[in-house]
PDB file of C-alpha atoms and ligand atoms in Angstrom:
ATOM      1  CA  MET A 150     -31.468 -25.537 -80.531  1.00  0.00           C
ATOM      2  CA  SER A 151     -29.848 -28.456 -78.954  1.00  0.00           C
ATOM      3  CA  GLU A 152     -29.161 -29.033 -75.466  1.00  0.00           C
ATOM      4  CA  GLU A 153     -24.989 -27.758 -76.379  1.00  0.00           C
ATOM      5  CA  ASN A 154     -26.720 -24.481 -77.797  1.00  0.00           C
ATOM      6  CA  SER A 155     -28.341 -24.133 -74.637  1.00  0.00           C
ATOM      7  CA  ILE A 156     -27.379 -20.627 -72.928  1.00  0.00           C
ATOM      8  CA  LEU A 157     -25.933 -21.477 -69.480  1.00  0.00           C
ATOM      9  CA  ILE A 158     -27.341 -19.504 -66.640  1.00  0.00           C
ATOM     10  CA  SER A 159     -23.452 -18.969 -65.101  1.00  0.00           C
ATOM     11  CA  GLN A 160     -23.395 -17.118 -68.654  1.00  0.00           C
ATOM     12  CA  LEU A 161     -25.969 -13.759 -68.528  1.00  0.00           C
ATOM     13  CA  ASN A 162     -23.800 -11.895 -66.489  1.00  0.00           C
ATOM     14  CA  ASP A 163     -20.827 -11.707 -69.080  1.00  0.00           C
ATOM     15  CA  PHE A 164     -23.398 -11.071 -71.208  1.00  0.00           C
ATOM     16  CA  VAL A 165     -24.598  -8.066 -70.230  1.00  0.00           C
ATOM     17  CA  PHE A 166     -21.010  -7.190 -69.004  1.00  0.00           C
ATOM     18  CA  CYS A 167     -19.511  -7.773 -72.214  1.00  0.00           C
ATOM     19  CA  PRO A 168     -19.736 -11.157 -74.764  1.00  0.00           C
ATOM     20  CA  VAL A 169     -16.417 -11.229 -75.850  1.00  0.00           C
ATOM     21  CA  SER A 170     -15.419 -11.516 -71.438  1.00  0.00           C
ATOM     22  CA  ILE A 171     -17.314 -15.252 -72.570  1.00  0.00           C
ATOM     23  CA  TYR A 172     -14.971 -16.043 -74.655  1.00  0.00           C
ATOM     24  CA  PHE A 173     -12.203 -15.202 -72.012  1.00  0.00           C
ATOM     25  CA  HIS A 174     -14.084 -16.745 -68.713  1.00  0.00           C
ATOM     26  CA  ALA A 175     -14.638 -20.100 -71.273  1.00  0.00           C
ATOM     27  CA  LEU A 176     -10.623 -20.082 -71.560  1.00  0.00           C
ATOM     28  CA  TYR A 177      -9.453 -18.761 -68.838  1.00  0.00           C
ATOM     29  CA  GLY A 178     -11.611 -21.499 -66.282  1.00  0.00           C
ATOM     30  CA  ASN A 179      -9.861 -24.325 -67.079  1.00  0.00           C
ATOM     31  CA  LEU A 180      -6.572 -22.091 -66.259  1.00  0.00           C
ATOM     32  CA  ASP A 181      -5.128 -21.689 -62.455  1.00  0.00           C
ATOM     33  CA  LYS A 182      -7.794 -18.828 -60.783  1.00  0.00           C
ATOM     34  CA  THR A 183      -5.043 -16.735 -59.837  1.00  0.00           C
ATOM     35  CA  LEU A 184      -2.853 -16.098 -62.985  1.00  0.00           C
ATOM     36  CA  TYR A 185      -6.106 -14.024 -63.810  1.00  0.00           C
ATOM     37  CA  GLN A 186      -8.727 -13.415 -61.532  1.00  0.00           C
ATOM     38  CA  GLY A 187      -8.425 -10.659 -58.611  1.00  0.00           C
ATOM     39  CA  ALA A 188      -8.784 -10.682 -54.947  1.00  0.00           C
ATOM     40  CA  ALA A 189     -12.379  -9.548 -55.164  1.00  0.00           C
ATOM     41  CA  GLN A 190     -13.292 -12.768 -57.527  1.00  0.00           C
ATOM     42  CA  ILE A 191     -11.048 -15.103 -56.022  1.00  0.00           C
ATOM     43  CA  ASP A 192     -13.184 -14.312 -52.987  1.00  0.00           C
ATOM     44  CA  GLY A 193     -16.329 -14.607 -54.553  1.00  0.00           C
ATOM     45  CA  THR A 194     -15.277 -17.801 -56.263  1.00  0.00           C
ATOM     46  CA  HIS A 195     -14.564 -18.519 -52.165  1.00  0.00           C
ATOM     47  CA  ALA A 196     -17.435 -18.274 -51.341  1.00  0.00           C
ATOM     48  CA  HIS A 197     -19.525 -20.755 -53.770  1.00  0.00           C
ATOM     49  CA  GLN A 198     -17.148 -23.908 -52.665  1.00  0.00           C
ATOM     50  CA  ALA A 199     -18.942 -24.585 -50.070  1.00  0.00           C
ATOM     51  CA  ILE A 200     -22.026 -25.102 -52.351  1.00  0.00           C
ATOM     52  CA  ASP A 201     -20.177 -26.449 -55.297  1.00  0.00           C
ATOM     53  CA  ASN A 202     -18.863 -28.969 -52.395  1.00  0.00           C
ATOM     54  CA  LYS A 203     -22.561 -29.397 -51.036  1.00  0.00           C
ATOM     55  CA  ARG A 204     -22.056 -28.565 -47.036  1.00  0.00           C
ATOM     56  CA  TYR A 205     -24.329 -25.844 -47.061  1.00  0.00           C
ATOM     57  CA  SER A 206     -27.409 -28.086 -45.333  1.00  0.00           C
ATOM     58  CA  SER A 207     -28.346 -31.348 -45.189  1.00  0.00           C
ATOM     59  CA  ARG A 208     -31.751 -30.350 -44.786  1.00  0.00           C
ATOM     60  CA  LYS A 209     -33.972 -32.918 -47.397  1.00  0.00           C
ATOM     61  CA  ASN A 210     -35.950 -29.777 -47.920  1.00  0.00           C
ATOM     62  CA  VAL A 211     -33.691 -27.611 -48.964  1.00  0.00           C
ATOM     63  CA  LEU A 212     -31.976 -28.491 -52.568  1.00  0.00           C
ATOM     64  CA  GLN A 213     -28.003 -26.934 -53.442  1.00  0.00           C
ATOM     65  CA  GLY A 214     -25.605 -26.768 -56.294  1.00  0.00           C
ATOM     66  CA  ILE A 215     -28.141 -28.842 -57.869  1.00  0.00           C
ATOM     67  CA  ASP A 216     -28.606 -28.159 -62.001  1.00  0.00           C
ATOM     68  CA  VAL A 217     -31.662 -26.551 -63.675  1.00  0.00           C
ATOM     69  CA  TYR A 218     -32.793 -26.124 -67.017  1.00  0.00           C
ATOM     70  CA  SER A 219     -35.934 -24.466 -69.070  1.00  0.00           C
ATOM     71  CA  ASP A 220     -36.682 -26.351 -72.120  1.00  0.00           C
ATOM     72  CA  GLU A 221     -39.205 -23.045 -72.977  1.00  0.00           C
ATOM     73  CA  LEU A 222     -36.263 -21.052 -72.306  1.00  0.00           C
ATOM     74  CA  ASN A 223     -33.575 -22.936 -73.299  1.00  0.00           C
ATOM     75  CA  ILE A 224     -31.152 -21.829 -70.544  1.00  0.00           C
ATOM     76  CA  ARG A 225     -29.628 -24.336 -68.322  1.00  0.00           C
ATOM     77  CA  GLY A 226     -27.104 -24.122 -64.986  1.00  0.00           C
ATOM     78  CA  LYS A 227     -27.042 -24.140 -61.350  1.00  0.00           C
ATOM     79  CA  ILE A 228     -29.094 -23.128 -58.738  1.00  0.00           C
ATOM     80  CA  ASP A 229     -26.943 -21.753 -55.426  1.00  0.00           C
ATOM     81  CA  VAL A 230     -29.728 -22.546 -52.593  1.00  0.00           C
ATOM     82  CA  PHE A 231     -33.386 -23.002 -52.567  1.00  0.00           C
ATOM     83  CA  ASP A 232     -35.301 -24.397 -49.745  1.00  0.00           C
ATOM     84  CA  VAL A 233     -38.660 -26.177 -51.118  1.00  0.00           C
ATOM     85  CA  ASP A 234     -40.348 -25.234 -48.147  1.00  0.00           C
ATOM     86  CA  SER A 235     -40.755 -22.090 -47.886  1.00  0.00           C
ATOM     87  CA  GLY A 236     -40.064 -21.565 -51.443  1.00  0.00           C
ATOM     88  CA  VAL A 237     -37.179 -18.904 -51.138  1.00  0.00           C
ATOM     89  CA  LEU A 238     -34.585 -19.477 -54.156  1.00  0.00           C
ATOM     90  CA  THR A 239     -31.175 -17.519 -52.626  1.00  0.00           C
ATOM     91  CA  GLU A 240     -27.746 -16.503 -54.591  1.00  0.00           C
ATOM     92  CA  ARG A 241     -25.102 -15.873 -52.604  1.00  0.00           C
ATOM     93  CA  LYS A 242     -22.669 -13.476 -53.278  1.00  0.00           C
ATOM     94  CA  ASN A 243     -18.982 -12.731 -51.313  1.00  0.00           C
ATOM     95  CA  LYS A 244     -19.919  -8.500 -51.220  1.00  0.00           C
ATOM     96  CA  ILE A 245     -22.606  -7.163 -53.344  1.00  0.00           C
ATOM     97  CA  VAL A 246     -22.151  -3.931 -53.542  1.00  0.00           C
ATOM     98  CA  ARG A 247     -24.471  -2.330 -55.361  1.00  0.00           C
ATOM     99  CA  ILE A 248     -27.159  -5.096 -58.149  1.00  0.00           C
ATOM    100  CA  TYR A 249     -26.289  -5.685 -61.035  1.00  0.00           C
ATOM    101  CA  ASP A 250     -29.054  -6.446 -63.564  1.00  0.00           C
ATOM    102  CA  GLY A 251     -27.026  -9.281 -64.830  1.00  0.00           C
ATOM    103  CA  TYR A 252     -27.211 -11.272 -61.123  1.00  0.00           C
ATOM    104  CA  VAL A 253     -31.465 -10.305 -61.336  1.00  0.00           C
ATOM    105  CA  PHE A 254     -31.261 -11.880 -64.590  1.00  0.00           C
ATOM    106  CA  GLN A 255     -29.090 -14.807 -63.628  1.00  0.00           C
ATOM    107  CA  LEU A 256     -31.992 -15.258 -60.165  1.00  0.00           C
ATOM    108  CA  TYR A 257     -34.527 -15.030 -63.336  1.00  0.00           C
ATOM    109  CA  ALA A 258     -32.887 -17.688 -65.377  1.00  0.00           C
ATOM    110  CA  GLN A 259     -33.077 -20.038 -61.872  1.00  0.00           C
ATOM    111  CA  TYR A 260     -36.908 -19.026 -60.816  1.00  0.00           C
ATOM    112  CA  TYR A 261     -37.769 -20.089 -64.446  1.00  0.00           C
ATOM    113  CA  ALA A 262     -35.921 -22.569 -64.367  1.00  0.00           C
ATOM    114  CA  LEU A 263     -37.432 -23.957 -61.610  1.00  0.00           C
ATOM    115  CA  THR A 264     -40.918 -23.163 -61.831  1.00  0.00           C
ATOM    116  CA  GLU A 265     -40.257 -25.657 -65.006  1.00  0.00           C
ATOM    117  CA  MET A 266     -39.707 -28.209 -63.368  1.00  0.00           C
ATOM    118  CA  GLY A 267     -42.534 -28.235 -60.890  1.00  0.00           C
ATOM    119  CA  TYR A 268     -41.195 -26.030 -57.785  1.00  0.00           C
ATOM    120  CA  THR A 269     -43.082 -23.270 -56.304  1.00  0.00           C
ATOM    121  CA  VAL A 270     -40.512 -20.777 -56.417  1.00  0.00           C
ATOM    122  CA  LYS A 271     -42.052 -17.793 -53.411  1.00  0.00           C
ATOM    123  CA  LYS A 272     -39.184 -15.119 -53.164  1.00  0.00           C
ATOM    124  CA  ILE A 273     -35.964 -14.863 -54.778  1.00  0.00           C
ATOM    125  CA  ARG A 274     -32.992 -12.566 -53.370  1.00  0.00           C
ATOM    126  CA  PHE A 275     -29.720 -12.343 -53.301  1.00  0.00           C
ATOM    127  CA  HIS A 276     -27.497 -13.099 -49.912  1.00  0.00           C
ATOM    128  CA  SER A 277     -24.686 -11.115 -48.623  1.00  0.00           C
ATOM    129  CA  MET A 278     -22.724 -13.149 -47.256  1.00  0.00           C
ATOM    130  CA  SER A 279     -18.935 -11.050 -45.413  1.00  0.00           C
ATOM    131  CA  ASP A 280     -21.684  -8.540 -43.975  1.00  0.00           C
ATOM    132  CA  ASN A 281     -24.528 -10.931 -44.484  1.00  0.00           C
ATOM    133  CA  LYS A 282     -27.370  -9.273 -45.464  1.00  0.00           C
ATOM    134  CA  ASN A 283     -30.728 -10.074 -47.663  1.00  0.00           C
ATOM    135  CA  TYR A 284     -31.413  -8.073 -51.068  1.00  0.00           C
ATOM    136  CA  ASP A 285     -34.959  -9.312 -52.255  1.00  0.00           C
ATOM    137  CA  ILE A 286     -36.032  -8.922 -55.603  1.00  0.00           C
ATOM    138  CA  LYS A 287     -39.232  -8.547 -57.284  1.00  0.00           C
ATOM    139  CA  LEU A 288     -40.391 -12.061 -58.921  1.00  0.00           C
ATOM    140  CA  PRO A 289     -40.622 -11.512 -63.163  1.00  0.00           C
ATOM    141  CA  SER A 290     -44.648 -11.064 -62.637  1.00  0.00           C
ATOM    142  CA  GLU A 291     -44.330  -8.655 -60.303  1.00  0.00           C
ATOM    143  CA  ASP A 292     -41.364  -6.278 -62.767  1.00  0.00           C
ATOM    144  CA  THR A 293     -42.378  -6.751 -65.703  1.00  0.00           C
ATOM    145  CA  GLU A 294     -39.801  -4.685 -67.239  1.00  0.00           C
ATOM    146  CA  MET A 295     -36.969  -5.946 -65.710  1.00  0.00           C
ATOM    147  CA  ASP A 296     -38.862  -9.670 -66.774  1.00  0.00           C
ATOM    148  CA  LYS A 297     -39.054  -8.030 -70.421  1.00  0.00           C
ATOM    149  CA  LYS A 298     -35.104  -6.651 -70.575  1.00  0.00           C
ATOM    150  CA  PHE A 299     -34.283 -10.572 -68.690  1.00  0.00           C
ATOM    151  CA  LYS A 300     -36.812 -12.276 -72.168  1.00  0.00           C
ATOM    152  CA  SER A 301     -34.514 -10.079 -74.087  1.00  0.00           C
ATOM    153  CA  VAL A 302     -30.963 -10.386 -73.254  1.00  0.00           C
ATOM    154  CA  ILE A 303     -32.110 -13.742 -73.886  1.00  0.00           C
ATOM    155  CA  LYS A 304     -32.924 -14.053 -77.431  1.00  0.00           C
ATOM    156  CA  ALA A 305     -29.283 -11.891 -78.228  1.00  0.00           C
ATOM    157  CA  MET A 306     -27.753 -14.544 -76.768  1.00  0.00           C
ATOM    158  CA  LYS A 307     -29.198 -17.025 -79.352  1.00  0.00           C
ATOM    159  CA  GLU A 308     -28.763 -14.356 -82.170  1.00  0.00           C
ATOM    160  CA  PHE A 309     -25.498 -13.299 -80.840  1.00  0.00           C
ATOM    161  CA  ASN A 310     -22.927 -12.771 -83.592  1.00  0.00           C
ATOM    162  CA  MET A 311     -19.275 -12.871 -82.398  1.00  0.00           C
ATOM    163  CA  GLU A 312     -18.410 -11.829 -85.865  1.00  0.00           C
ATOM    164  CA  SER A 313     -20.116  -8.681 -86.111  1.00  0.00           C
ATOM    165  CA  PHE A 314     -19.582  -7.540 -82.824  1.00  0.00           C
ATOM    166  CA  HIS A 315     -17.633  -4.162 -81.200  1.00  0.00           C
ATOM    167  CA  GLN A 316     -17.246  -2.806 -77.947  1.00  0.00           C
ATOM    168  CA  THR A 317     -18.252   0.651 -78.284  1.00  0.00           C
ATOM    169  CA  ASN A 318     -18.274   1.414 -74.317  1.00  0.00           C
ATOM    170  CA  ILE A 319     -14.488   1.964 -73.209  1.00  0.00           C
ATOM    171  CA  GLU A 320     -15.528   1.639 -69.624  1.00  0.00           C
ATOM    172  CA  LYS A 321     -15.913  -1.473 -69.974  1.00  0.00           C
ATOM    173  CA  CYS A 322     -12.600  -2.483 -71.080  1.00  0.00           C
ATOM    174  CA  ARG A 323     -10.974  -0.126 -68.845  1.00  0.00           C
ATOM    175  CA  ASN A 324     -12.729  -2.146 -66.207  1.00  0.00           C
ATOM    176  CA  CYS A 325     -11.834  -5.432 -68.377  1.00  0.00           C
ATOM    177  CA  ILE A 326      -9.692  -8.441 -66.134  1.00  0.00           C
ATOM    178  CA  TYR A 327      -9.285  -9.403 -69.908  1.00  0.00           C
ATOM    179  CA  TYR A 328      -8.280  -6.298 -71.965  1.00  0.00           C
ATOM    180  CA  PRO A 329      -4.165  -7.563 -72.029  1.00  0.00           C
ATOM    181  CA  ALA A 330      -5.320 -10.236 -74.249  1.00  0.00           C
ATOM    182  CA  CYS A 331      -8.772  -9.001 -75.664  1.00  0.00           C
ATOM    183  CA  ASP A 332      -8.279  -7.570 -79.571  1.00  0.00           C
ATOM    184  CA  ARG A 333     -11.805  -5.750 -79.596  1.00  0.00           C
ATOM    185  CA  SER A 334     -10.282  -3.953 -75.861  1.00  0.00           C
ATOM    186  CA  LEU A 335     -10.810  -0.236 -76.446  1.00  0.00           C
ATOM    187  CA  TYR A 336      -8.665   0.579 -73.257  1.00  0.00           C
ATOM    188  CA  VAL A 337      -4.394   0.072 -73.671  1.00  0.00           C
ATOM    189  CA  ASP A 338      -2.590   0.983 -71.013  1.00  0.00           C
TER     190      ASP A 338
HETATM  191  S1  SF4 B 276     -11.961  -5.920 -72.786  1.00  0.00           S
HETATM  192 FE1  SF4 B 276     -13.323  -4.793 -73.578  1.00  0.00          FE
HETATM  193  S2  SF4 B 276     -14.087  -6.084 -75.392  1.00  0.00           S
HETATM  194 FE2  SF4 B 276     -12.762  -7.174 -74.532  1.00  0.00          FE
HETATM  195  S3  SF4 B 276     -13.913  -8.517 -73.372  1.00  0.00           S
HETATM  196 FE3  SF4 B 276     -12.841  -7.202 -72.352  1.00  0.00          FE
HETATM  197  S4  SF4 B 276     -14.630  -4.983 -72.401  1.00  0.00           S
HETATM  198 FE4  SF4 B 276     -15.173  -7.208 -73.556  1.00  0.00          FE
END
Protein backbone atom coordinates (compact mmCIF):
# COMPACT_ATOMS: atom_id res chain seq x y z
CA MET A 1 0.00 0.00 0.00
CA SER A 2 1.41 3.46 -0.87
CA GLU A 3 1.97 6.24 1.65
CA GLU A 4 -1.13 8.15 0.52
CA ASN A 5 -3.19 5.02 1.21
CA SER A 6 -1.74 4.49 4.63
CA ILE A 7 -3.94 4.74 7.70
CA LEU A 8 -3.73 7.93 9.68
CA ILE A 9 -3.40 7.39 13.41
CA SER A 10 -5.75 10.31 14.02
CA GLN A 11 -8.49 8.45 12.08
CA LEU A 12 -8.56 5.40 14.32
CA ASN A 13 -10.93 6.86 16.90
CA ASP A 14 -13.22 8.27 14.19
CA PHE A 15 -13.30 4.90 12.43
CA VAL A 16 -14.29 3.07 15.59
CA PHE A 17 -17.08 5.61 16.20
CA CYS A 18 -18.26 5.60 12.57
CA PRO A 19 -16.22 5.26 9.36
CA VAL A 20 -18.31 7.94 7.63
CA SER A 21 -17.23 10.49 10.25
CA ILE A 22 -13.68 10.33 8.82
CA TYR A 23 -15.02 11.87 5.63
CA PHE A 24 -16.76 14.71 7.50
CA HIS A 25 -13.78 15.24 9.78
CA ALA A 26 -11.56 15.69 6.72
CA LEU A 27 -14.14 17.91 5.03
CA TYR A 28 -14.77 20.23 7.96
CA GLY A 29 -11.18 20.09 9.11
CA ASN A 30 -10.33 22.70 6.49
CA LEU A 31 -13.06 25.10 7.58
CA ASP A 32 -13.40 27.35 10.60
CA LYS A 33 -13.74 24.85 13.43
CA THR A 34 -16.13 27.07 15.38
CA LEU A 35 -18.70 26.37 12.65
CA TYR A 36 -19.11 22.78 13.63
CA GLN A 37 -17.27 21.95 16.85
CA GLY A 38 -18.86 21.84 20.26
CA ALA A 39 -17.14 23.49 23.22
CA ALA A 40 -15.63 20.22 24.50
CA GLN A 41 -13.98 19.54 21.17
CA ILE A 42 -12.60 23.06 20.92
CA ASP A 43 -11.07 22.59 24.35
CA GLY A 44 -9.51 19.37 23.07
CA THR A 45 -8.07 21.24 20.12
CA HIS A 46 -6.48 23.77 22.45
CA ALA A 47 -4.96 20.94 24.47
CA HIS A 48 -2.89 20.01 21.46
CA GLN A 49 -1.87 23.48 20.40
CA ALA A 50 1.15 23.46 22.71
CA ILE A 51 2.29 20.26 21.01
CA ASP A 52 1.59 21.46 17.50
CA ASN A 53 3.55 24.61 18.22
CA LYS A 54 6.33 22.56 19.84
CA ARG A 55 6.10 24.52 23.10
CA TYR A 56 5.77 21.56 25.46
CA SER A 57 9.43 21.13 26.30
CA SER A 58 12.77 22.12 24.96
CA ARG A 59 14.54 19.08 26.43
CA LYS A 60 16.38 17.27 23.68
CA ASN A 61 15.44 13.79 24.86
CA VAL A 62 11.71 14.52 24.70
CA LEU A 63 10.12 14.03 21.30
CA GLN A 64 6.99 16.08 20.77
CA GLY A 65 4.55 16.24 17.91
CA ILE A 66 6.89 14.33 15.58
CA ASP A 67 5.78 12.25 12.59
CA VAL A 68 5.89 8.50 13.10
CA TYR A 69 5.15 5.56 10.81
CA SER A 70 4.97 1.81 10.73
CA ASP A 71 5.60 0.10 7.39
CA GLU A 72 4.45 -3.19 8.82
CA LEU A 73 0.98 -1.89 9.74
CA ASN A 74 1.00 0.83 7.07
CA ILE A 75 0.04 3.53 9.52
CA ARG A 76 1.39 7.02 10.01
CA GLY A 77 0.68 10.05 12.13
CA LYS A 78 2.02 12.07 15.00
CA ILE A 79 2.87 11.26 18.56
CA ASP A 80 2.10 13.66 21.37
CA VAL A 81 5.00 13.38 23.85
CA PHE A 82 7.64 10.65 24.12
CA ASP A 83 10.35 10.76 26.78
CA VAL A 84 13.20 8.84 25.18
CA ASP A 85 15.10 8.34 28.45
CA SER A 86 12.24 6.92 30.51
CA GLY A 87 10.46 5.28 27.56
CA VAL A 88 7.14 6.88 28.54
CA LEU A 89 4.75 7.74 25.71
CA THR A 90 2.00 10.18 26.72
CA GLU A 91 -1.08 11.30 24.82
CA ARG A 92 -2.63 14.38 26.40
CA LYS A 93 -6.31 15.13 26.19
CA ASN A 94 -8.11 18.09 27.65
CA LYS A 95 -10.48 16.10 29.85
CA ILE A 96 -10.79 12.35 29.97
CA VAL A 97 -14.14 11.09 31.19
CA ARG A 98 -13.82 7.60 29.79
CA ILE A 99 -11.05 5.70 27.99
CA TYR A 100 -12.60 4.66 24.68
CA ASP A 101 -11.13 1.76 22.70
CA GLY A 102 -10.42 4.23 19.90
CA TYR A 103 -8.17 6.22 22.24
CA VAL A 104 -6.24 3.09 23.19
CA PHE A 105 -5.83 2.15 19.53
CA GLN A 106 -4.26 5.55 18.85
CA LEU A 107 -1.70 4.91 21.59
CA TYR A 108 -1.07 1.39 20.30
CA ALA A 109 -0.46 2.76 16.79
CA GLN A 110 2.00 5.30 18.17
CA TYR A 111 3.67 2.56 20.22
CA TYR A 112 4.10 0.26 17.19
CA ALA A 113 5.38 3.08 15.02
CA LEU A 114 7.95 4.26 17.58
CA THR A 115 9.07 0.68 18.20
CA GLU A 116 9.52 0.04 14.47
CA MET A 117 11.52 3.29 14.27
CA GLY A 118 13.94 1.86 16.83
CA TYR A 119 12.75 3.45 20.10
CA THR A 120 12.12 1.51 23.28
CA VAL A 121 8.65 2.30 24.62
CA LYS A 122 8.26 1.02 28.17
CA LYS A 123 5.04 2.67 29.23
CA ILE A 124 2.02 4.21 27.51
CA ARG A 125 -0.49 6.51 29.16
CA PHE A 126 -3.04 9.26 28.78
CA HIS A 127 -2.90 12.53 30.64
CA SER A 128 -6.11 14.41 31.37
CA MET A 129 -5.07 18.05 31.51
CA SER A 130 -8.05 19.68 33.20
CA ASP A 131 -7.88 17.46 36.30
CA ASN A 132 -4.19 16.55 36.02
CA LYS A 133 -4.76 12.78 36.06
CA ASN A 134 -2.70 10.10 34.37
CA TYR A 135 -4.23 6.87 33.05
CA ASP A 136 -1.71 4.08 32.49
CA ILE A 137 -2.59 1.71 29.65
CA LYS A 138 -1.22 -1.81 29.35
CA LEU A 139 1.23 -2.35 26.50
CA PRO A 140 -0.10 -4.44 23.58
CA SER A 141 2.03 -7.38 24.77
CA GLU A 142 0.34 -7.19 28.20
CA ASP A 143 -3.22 -7.08 26.83
CA THR A 144 -3.50 -9.56 23.98
CA GLU A 145 -7.30 -9.17 23.69
CA MET A 146 -7.00 -5.43 23.11
CA ASP A 147 -4.09 -5.98 20.73
CA LYS A 148 -6.24 -8.41 18.70
CA LYS A 149 -9.03 -5.81 18.57
CA PHE A 150 -6.53 -3.18 17.45
CA LYS A 151 -5.18 -5.39 14.64
CA SER A 152 -8.71 -6.26 13.48
CA VAL A 153 -9.61 -2.54 13.31
CA ILE A 154 -6.49 -1.88 11.21
CA LYS A 155 -7.54 -4.74 8.90
CA ALA A 156 -11.12 -3.42 8.70
CA MET A 157 -9.82 0.06 7.80
CA LYS A 158 -7.69 -1.38 5.00
CA GLU A 159 -10.65 -3.32 3.61
CA PHE A 160 -13.34 -0.68 4.24
CA ASN A 161 -15.74 0.11 1.40
CA MET A 162 -17.82 3.25 1.92
CA GLU A 163 -20.38 2.23 -0.73
CA SER A 164 -21.48 -0.86 1.15
CA PHE A 165 -21.46 0.69 4.64
CA HIS A 166 -24.75 1.12 6.48
CA GLN A 167 -24.96 2.64 9.93
CA THR A 168 -27.06 0.48 12.25
CA ASN A 169 -26.72 2.33 15.57
CA ILE A 170 -29.01 5.34 15.84
CA GLU A 171 -27.42 6.34 19.16
CA LYS A 172 -24.18 7.05 17.34
CA CYS A 173 -25.97 9.35 14.91
CA ARG A 174 -27.85 11.03 17.76
CA ASN A 175 -24.50 11.86 19.38
CA CYS A 176 -22.72 12.77 16.17
CA ILE A 177 -21.95 16.43 15.35
CA TYR A 178 -22.16 15.61 11.64
CA TYR A 179 -25.71 14.23 11.57
CA PRO A 180 -27.30 17.35 9.99
CA ALA A 181 -24.99 16.97 6.97
CA CYS A 182 -24.86 13.18 6.80
CA ASP A 183 -27.07 11.31 4.36
CA ARG A 184 -26.39 8.04 6.24
CA SER A 185 -27.70 9.40 9.52
CA LEU A 186 -30.43 7.32 11.15
CA TYR A 187 -31.31 10.28 13.38
CA VAL A 188 -33.42 13.18 12.13
CA ASP A 189 -34.58 15.90 14.46
S1 LIG B 1 -24.52 10.84 11.41
FE1 LIG B 1 -24.38 8.64 11.84
S2 LIG B 1 -23.74 7.69 9.88
FE2 LIG B 1 -23.34 9.90 9.73
S3 LIG B 1 -21.20 10.17 10.36
FE3 LIG B 1 -22.46 10.47 12.18
S4 LIG B 1 -22.58 8.45 13.18
FE4 LIG B 1 -21.89 8.14 11.07
